[in-house]
Amino acid sequence: MNRHLRALLGVTAAAVLATTLAAPAHAAGGRPFLFTYTFAGHLKVAGGNFTVGGRVYVSVKHSNGVPAFGKWAVARTHPVTPGGAVYVDTPLASPCSGSRNGYAEAYDAVTRTWSARLPVTVCRRID
């Protein structure tokens, strides 16, 4: 009887471990969010609360919805940003003068969730 119980517990533990390792970790902090910053003359788009290990599509669009930039990234853990974090370098100049004429947003492919739109100033590309 003991041998059967140990075998059952071993199989159950292995199944739990395999499920935990195979499934992407979800952020506990809620809806994905974005923020921007400038480094080396480029607009950087970053955010958190994405699925760790999951694919995230980060885009910058003009106010009329025309894309200025888009890129897939993989969300990773980060010591400062909660949940799965993405940090994406764009080919857009920053800083530049002008009003907020566009927005950044990101899509978590695992949870099928969009971040809130973040108003940004879309400047010329520096490819």
Coordinates of N, CA, C and O in Angstrom, one line a residue:
M1 N 0.8 -1.2 0.0 CA 0.0 0.0 0.0 C 0.9 1.3 0.0 O 0.6 2.2 -0.7
N2 N 1.9 1.3 0.8 CA 2.8 2.4 0.9 C 3.5 2.7 -0.5 O 3.6 3.9 -0.9
R3 N 3.8 1.6 -1.2 CA 4.5 1.8 -2.4 C 3.5 2.4 -3.5 O 3.9 3.3 -4.2
H4 N 2.3 2.1 -3.5 CA 1.3 2.7 -4.4 C 1.1 4.1 -4.1 O 0.9 5.0 -5.0
L5 N 1.0 4.5 -2.8 CA 0.8 5.8 -2.4 C 2.0 6.7 -2.8 O 1.8 7.8 -3.3
R6 N 3.2 6.2 -2.6 CA 4.4 6.9 -3.0 C 4.4 7.1 -4.5 O 4.8 8.2 -5.0
A7 N 4.1 6.1 -5.2 CA 4.1 6.2 -6.7 C 3.0 7.3 -7.1 O 3.3 8.1 -8.0
L8 N 1.9 7.3 -6.5 CA 0.8 8.2 -6.9 C 1.3 9.6 -6.5 O 1.1 10.6 -7.3
L9 N 1.9 9.8 -5.4 CA 2.4 11.2 -5.0 C 3.5 11.6 -5.9 O 3.6 12.8 -6.3
G10 N 4.4 10.7 -6.3 CA 5.5 11.0 -7.2 C 4.9 11.5 -8.6 O 5.4 12.4 -9.2
V11 N 3.9 10.8 -9.1 CA 3.3 11.1 -10.4 C 2.6 12.5 -10.3 O 2.8 13.3 -11.2
T12 N 1.9 12.7 -9.2 CA 1.2 14.0 -9.0 C 2.2 15.1 -8.9 O 2.0 16.2 -9.5
A13 N 3.3 14.9 -8.1 CA 4.3 16.0 -8.0 C 5.0 16.3 -9.3 O 5.2 17.4 -9.7
A14 N 5.2 15.2 -10.1 CA 5.8 15.4 -11.4 C 4.9 16.2 -12.4 O 5.3 17.1 -13.1
A15 N 3.6 15.9 -12.3 CA 2.6 16.6 -13.1 C 2.5 18.1 -12.7 O 2.4 18.9 -13.6
V16 N 2.5 18.3 -11.4 CA 2.4 19.7 -11.0 C 3.7 20.5 -11.4 O 3.6 21.6 -11.9
L17 N 4.8 19.9 -11.3 CA 6.1 20.5 -11.7 C 6.1 20.8 -13.2 O 6.5 21.9 -13.6
A18 N 5.7 19.8 -14.0 CA 5.7 20.0 -15.4 C 4.8 21.1 -15.8 O 5.1 21.9 -16.7
T19 N 3.6 21.1 -15.2 CA 2.6 22.2 -15.5 C 3.1 23.5 -15.2 O 3.0 24.5 -15.9
T20 N 3.8 23.6 -14.0 CA 4.3 24.9 -13.6 C 5.4 25.4 -14.5 O 5.5 26.6 -14.8
L21 N 6.3 24.5 -14.9 CA 7.4 24.9 -15.7 C 6.9 25.2 -17.2 O 7.5 26.0 -17.8
A22 N 5.9 24.5 -17.7 CA 5.5 24.7 -19.0 C 4.6 25.9 -19.2 O 4.6 26.6 -20.2
A23 N 3.8 26.3 -18.2 CA 2.9 27.4 -18.3 C 3.6 28.7 -18.0 O 4.4 28.8 -17.1
P24 N 3.4 29.8 -18.8 CA 4.0 31.0 -18.5 C 3.5 31.6 -17.2 O 2.3 31.4 -16.9
A25 N 4.3 32.4 -16.5 CA 3.9 33.0 -15.3 C 3.1 34.3 -15.6 O 3.5 35.1 -16.4
H26 N 2.0 34.5 -14.9 CA 1.2 35.7 -15.1 C 1.6 36.7 -14.1 O 1.9 36.4 -13.0
A27 N 1.5 37.9 -14.5 CA 1.8 39.0 -13.6 C 0.6 39.2 -12.6 O -0.5 39.0 -13.0
A28 N 0.9 39.4 -11.4 CA -0.1 39.5 -10.3 C -0.6 41.0 -10.2 O -1.5 41.2 -9.5
G29 N 0.1 41.9 -10.9 CA -0.3 43.3 -10.7 C -1.4 43.9 -11.4 O -1.7 45.0 -11.3
G30 N -2.0 43.1 -12.3 CA -3.2 43.7 -13.0 C -2.9 44.0 -14.5 O -2.1 43.3 -15.1
R31 N -3.5 45.0 -15.0 CA -3.5 45.3 -16.4 C -2.0 45.8 -16.8 O -1.4 46.6 -16.1
P32 N -1.6 45.4 -18.0 CA -0.3 45.8 -18.5 C -0.3 47.3 -18.6 O -1.3 48.0 -18.9
F33 N 0.9 47.9 -18.4 CA 1.1 49.4 -18.5 C 2.4 49.7 -19.2 O 3.2 48.8 -19.4
L34 N 2.5 50.9 -19.7 CA 3.6 51.4 -20.5 C 4.2 52.7 -19.9 O 3.4 53.4 -19.3
F35 N 5.4 52.9 -20.2 CA 6.1 54.2 -19.9 C 7.1 54.4 -21.0 O 7.5 53.5 -21.6
T36 N 7.5 55.7 -21.2 CA 8.5 56.0 -22.2 C 9.7 56.7 -21.5 O 9.5 57.3 -20.4
Y37 N 10.8 56.7 -22.2 CA 12.0 57.5 -21.8 C 12.9 57.7 -23.0 O 12.7 57.0 -24.0
T38 N 13.8 58.6 -22.9 CA 14.7 58.9 -23.9 C 16.1 58.4 -23.5 O 16.6 58.6 -22.4
F39 N 16.8 57.7 -24.5 CA 18.2 57.3 -24.3 C 18.9 57.4 -25.6 O 18.4 56.8 -26.6
A40 N 20.0 58.0 -25.7 CA 20.8 58.1 -26.9 C 20.0 58.7 -28.1 O 20.2 58.2 -29.2
G41 N 19.2 59.6 -27.8 CA 18.4 60.3 -28.8 C 17.3 59.5 -29.4 O 16.7 59.9 -30.4
H42 N 16.9 58.4 -28.8 CA 15.8 57.5 -29.3 C 14.7 57.4 -28.2 O 15.0 57.5 -27.0
L43 N 13.5 57.3 -28.7 CA 12.3 57.0 -27.9 C 12.4 55.5 -27.5 O 12.5 54.6 -28.3
K44 N 12.3 55.3 -26.2 CA 12.3 53.9 -25.7 C 10.9 53.7 -25.1 O 10.3 54.6 -24.4
V45 N 10.3 52.6 -25.3 CA 9.0 52.2 -24.8 C 9.2 51.0 -23.9 O 9.8 50.0 -24.3
A46 N 8.7 51.1 -22.7 CA 8.9 50.0 -21.7 C 7.5 49.8 -21.0 O 6.7 50.6 -21.0
G47 N 7.4 48.6 -20.4 CA 6.2 48.4 -19.6 C 6.3 47.1 -18.8 O 7.3 46.4 -18.8
G48 N 5.2 46.9 -18.0 CA 5.2 45.8 -17.1 C 3.8 45.2 -17.0 O 2.9 45.6 -17.6
N49 N 3.7 44.1 -16.2 CA 2.5 43.4 -15.9 C 2.1 42.5 -17.2 O 1.0 42.2 -17.3
F50 N 3.1 42.2 -18.0 CA 2.9 41.2 -19.1 C 3.2 39.8 -18.6 O 3.7 39.6 -17.5
T51 N 2.9 38.8 -19.4 CA 3.1 37.5 -19.1 C 4.6 37.1 -19.2 O 5.1 37.3 -20.3
V52 N 5.2 36.7 -18.1 CA 6.7 36.4 -18.2 C 6.9 35.2 -19.2 O 6.2 34.2 -19.1
G53 N 7.8 35.5 -20.1 CA 8.1 34.5 -21.1 C 7.2 34.6 -22.3 O 7.4 33.9 -23.3
G54 N 6.1 35.4 -22.3 CA 5.2 35.5 -23.4 C 5.6 36.6 -24.3 O 6.4 37.5 -24.1
R55 N 5.0 36.5 -25.5 CA 5.3 37.5 -26.6 C 4.4 38.8 -26.4 O 3.3 38.6 -26.1
V56 N 5.1 39.9 -26.6 CA 4.4 41.2 -26.4 C 4.6 42.0 -27.7 O 5.8 42.2 -28.1
Y57 N 3.6 42.6 -28.3 CA 3.8 43.4 -29.5 C 3.7 44.9 -29.0 O 2.7 45.3 -28.4
V58 N 4.8 45.6 -29.2 CA 4.8 47.0 -28.8 C 4.7 47.9 -30.0 O 5.5 47.7 -31.0
S59 N 3.8 48.8 -30.0 CA 3.6 49.7 -31.2 C 3.5 51.2 -30.8 O 3.1 51.5 -29.7
V60 N 4.0 52.0 -31.7 CA 3.8 53.5 -31.6 C 3.0 53.9 -32.9 O 3.4 53.5 -34.0
K61 N 1.9 54.6 -32.7 CA 1.1 55.0 -33.8 C 0.8 56.5 -33.7 O 0.8 57.1 -32.7
H62 N 0.6 57.1 -34.9 CA 0.2 58.4 -35.0 C -1.3 58.5 -34.5 O -2.0 57.5 -34.4
S63 N -1.7 59.7 -34.1 CA -3.1 59.9 -33.6 C -4.2 59.3 -34.5 O -5.2 58.8 -34.0
N64 N -3.9 59.3 -35.8 CA -4.9 58.7 -36.7 C -4.8 57.2 -36.9 O -5.5 56.6 -37.7
G65 N -4.0 56.6 -36.1 CA -3.8 55.1 -36.1 C -2.8 54.6 -37.1 O -2.6 53.4 -37.1
V66 N -2.2 55.4 -37.8 CA -1.1 55.0 -38.8 C 0.1 54.6 -38.0 O 0.6 55.4 -37.2
P67 N 0.6 53.4 -38.2 CA 1.8 52.9 -37.4 C 3.1 53.7 -37.7 O 3.3 54.0 -38.9
A68 N 3.8 54.0 -36.7 CA 5.1 54.6 -36.9 C 6.2 53.6 -36.5 O 7.3 53.7 -37.0
F69 N 5.9 52.6 -35.7 CA 6.8 51.6 -35.3 C 6.1 50.4 -34.6 O 5.1 50.6 -34.0
G70 N 6.6 49.2 -34.8 CA 6.0 48.1 -34.1 C 7.1 47.0 -34.0 O 7.9 46.8 -35.0
K71 N 7.1 46.2 -32.9 CA 8.1 45.2 -32.7 C 7.6 44.2 -31.7 O 7.0 44.6 -30.7
W72 N 7.8 42.9 -32.0 CA 7.5 41.9 -31.0 C 8.7 41.7 -30.0 O 9.9 41.8 -30.4
A73 N 8.4 41.5 -28.7 CA 9.4 41.3 -27.7 C 9.0 40.2 -26.8 O 7.8 39.9 -26.7
V74 N 9.9 39.7 -26.0 CA 9.5 38.7 -25.0 C 9.6 39.3 -23.7 O 10.6 39.9 -23.3
A75 N 8.6 39.2 -22.9 CA 8.5 39.7 -21.5 C 9.4 38.9 -20.6 O 9.4 37.7 -20.6
R76 N 10.2 39.6 -19.8 CA 11.2 39.0 -18.9 C 11.0 39.6 -17.5 O 10.4 40.7 -17.4
T77 N 11.5 38.9 -16.5 CA 11.5 39.5 -15.2 C 12.5 40.6 -15.1 O 13.5 40.6 -15.8
H78 N 12.1 41.6 -14.3 CA 13.0 42.7 -14.1 C 13.0 43.1 -12.6 O 11.9 43.1 -12.0
P79 N 14.1 43.5 -12.0 CA 14.1 43.8 -10.6 C 13.2 45.0 -10.2 O 12.8 45.2 -9.1
V80 N 12.9 45.9 -11.1 CA 12.2 47.1 -10.8 C 10.7 47.1 -11.3 O 9.8 47.5 -10.7
T81 N 10.6 46.6 -12.6 CA 9.3 46.6 -13.2 C 8.5 45.3 -12.8 O 9.0 44.2 -13.0
P82 N 7.2 45.5 -12.4 CA 6.5 44.3 -11.9 C 6.0 43.4 -13.1 O 5.8 43.9 -14.2
G83 N 5.8 42.1 -12.8 CA 5.3 41.2 -13.8 C 6.4 41.0 -14.9 O 7.6 41.2 -14.7
G84 N 5.9 40.6 -16.0 CA 6.8 40.5 -17.2 C 7.1 41.8 -17.7 O 6.2 42.6 -18.0
A85 N 8.3 42.2 -18.0 CA 8.7 43.5 -18.4 C 9.2 43.5 -19.8 O 9.9 42.5 -20.2
V86 N 9.0 44.5 -20.6 CA 9.5 44.7 -21.9 C 10.2 46.1 -22.0 O 9.7 47.0 -21.4
Y87 N 11.3 46.1 -22.7 CA 12.0 47.4 -22.9 C 12.4 47.4 -24.4 O 13.2 46.5 -24.8
V88 N 11.8 48.3 -25.1 CA 12.0 48.3 -26.6 C 12.6 49.6 -27.1 O 12.1 50.7 -26.7
D89 N 13.6 49.5 -27.9 CA 14.2 50.7 -28.5 C 13.5 50.9 -29.8 O 13.4 50.0 -30.6
T90 N 13.1 52.2 -30.1 CA 12.5 52.5 -31.3 C 13.4 53.3 -32.2 O 14.4 53.9 -31.7
P91 N 13.2 53.4 -33.5 CA 14.0 54.2 -34.4 C 13.5 55.7 -34.4 O 13.9 56.4 -35.3
L92 N 12.6 56.1 -33.5 CA 12.1 57.4 -33.5 C 12.9 58.3 -32.6 O 13.4 58.0 -31.5
A93 N 13.1 59.5 -33.1 CA 13.9 60.5 -32.4 C 13.2 61.0 -31.2 O 12.0 61.0 -31.1
S94 N 14.0 61.3 -30.1 CA 13.5 61.8 -28.9 C 14.6 62.5 -28.1 O 15.7 62.0 -28.1
P95 N 14.4 63.6 -27.5 CA 13.1 64.3 -27.4 C 13.0 65.2 -28.7 O 14.0 65.4 -29.4
C96 N 11.8 65.7 -28.9 CA 11.5 66.6 -30.0 C 10.4 67.5 -29.6 O 9.7 67.2 -28.7
S97 N 10.3 68.6 -30.4 CA 9.3 69.6 -30.0 C 8.0 69.2 -30.6 O 7.9 68.4 -31.6
G98 N 6.9 69.7 -30.1 CA 5.6 69.4 -30.6 C 4.7 68.8 -29.6 O 5.2 68.5 -28.5
S99 N 3.5 68.7 -29.9 CA 2.5 68.1 -29.0 C 2.4 66.6 -29.1 O 3.0 66.0 -30.0
R100 N 1.7 66.0 -28.2 CA 1.5 64.6 -28.3 C 0.6 64.2 -29.5 O -0.5 64.4 -29.4
N101 N 1.3 63.8 -30.5 CA 0.6 63.5 -31.8 C 0.4 62.0 -32.0 O 0.2 61.6 -33.2
G102 N 0.6 61.2 -31.0 CA 0.4 59.8 -31.2 C 0.3 59.0 -29.9 O 0.1 59.7 -28.8
Y103 N 0.4 57.7 -29.9 CA 0.3 56.9 -28.7 C 1.1 55.7 -28.9 O 1.4 55.2 -30.0
A104 N 1.5 55.1 -27.7 CA 2.1 53.8 -27.7 C 1.1 52.8 -27.0 O 0.4 53.2 -26.1
E105 N 1.2 51.6 -27.4 CA 0.4 50.6 -26.8 C 1.1 49.2 -27.0 O 1.9 49.1 -27.9
A106 N 0.7 48.2 -26.2 CA 1.3 46.9 -26.2 C 0.3 45.8 -26.1 O -0.7 46.0 -25.3
Y107 N 0.5 44.7 -26.7 CA -0.4 43.6 -26.7 C 0.2 42.4 -26.2 O 1.3 41.9 -26.7
D108 N -0.3 41.8 -25.1 CA 0.2 40.6 -24.5 C -0.5 39.4 -25.2 O -1.7 39.2 -25.1
A109 N 0.2 38.7 -26.0 CA -0.3 37.6 -26.8 C -0.9 36.4 -26.0 O -1.8 35.8 -26.5
V110 N -0.3 36.2 -24.8 CA -0.8 35.1 -24.0 C -2.2 35.4 -23.4 O -3.1 34.5 -23.5
T111 N -2.3 36.5 -22.8 CA -3.6 36.9 -22.2 C -4.5 37.6 -23.1 O -5.7 37.9 -22.8
R112 N -4.0 37.9 -24.3 CA -4.8 38.7 -25.3 C -5.3 40.0 -24.7 O -6.5 40.4 -24.9
T113 N -4.4 40.7 -24.0 CA -4.8 41.9 -23.3 C -3.9 43.1 -23.9 O -2.7 42.9 -24.1
W114 N -4.6 44.2 -24.2 CA -3.9 45.4 -24.6 C -3.6 46.3 -23.4 O -4.4 46.3 -22.4
S115 N -2.5 47.0 -23.4 CA -2.2 48.0 -22.3 C -3.1 49.2 -22.7 O -3.6 49.3 -23.7
A116 N -3.1 50.1 -21.7 CA -3.8 51.4 -22.0 C -2.9 52.1 -23.0 O -1.7 51.9 -23.1
R117 N -3.5 53.0 -23.8 CA -2.8 53.8 -24.7 C -2.0 54.9 -23.9 O -2.6 55.6 -23.1
L118 N -0.8 55.1 -24.2 CA 0.0 56.1 -23.6 C 0.3 57.2 -24.6 O 1.0 56.9 -25.6
P119 N -0.1 58.4 -24.4 CA 0.2 59.5 -25.3 C 1.7 59.8 -25.5 O 2.4 59.8 -24.5
V120 N 2.1 59.9 -26.7 CA 3.6 60.2 -27.0 C 3.7 61.2 -28.1 O 2.7 61.4 -28.8
T121 N 4.8 61.8 -28.2 CA 5.1 62.7 -29.4 C 5.9 61.8 -30.4 O 7.0 61.3 -30.1
V122 N 5.3 61.6 -31.5 CA 5.9 60.8 -32.6 C 6.8 61.8 -33.4 O 6.3 62.7 -34.0
C123 N 8.1 61.5 -33.4 CA 9.1 62.4 -34.1 C 9.6 61.6 -35.4 O 9.2 60.5 -35.6
R124 N 10.5 62.2 -36.1 CA 11.0 61.6 -37.3 C 11.8 60.3 -36.9 O 12.3 60.2 -35.8
R125 N 11.9 59.4 -37.9 CA 12.7 58.2 -37.7 C 14.2 58.5 -37.9 O 14.5 59.3 -38.7
I126 N 15.0 57.8 -37.1 CA 16.4 57.9 -37.3 C 16.9 56.4 -37.5 O 17.3 55.8 -36.6
D127 N 16.8 56.0 -38.7 CA 17.2 54.6 -39.0 C 18.6 54.4 -39.3 O 19.4 55.0 -39.7

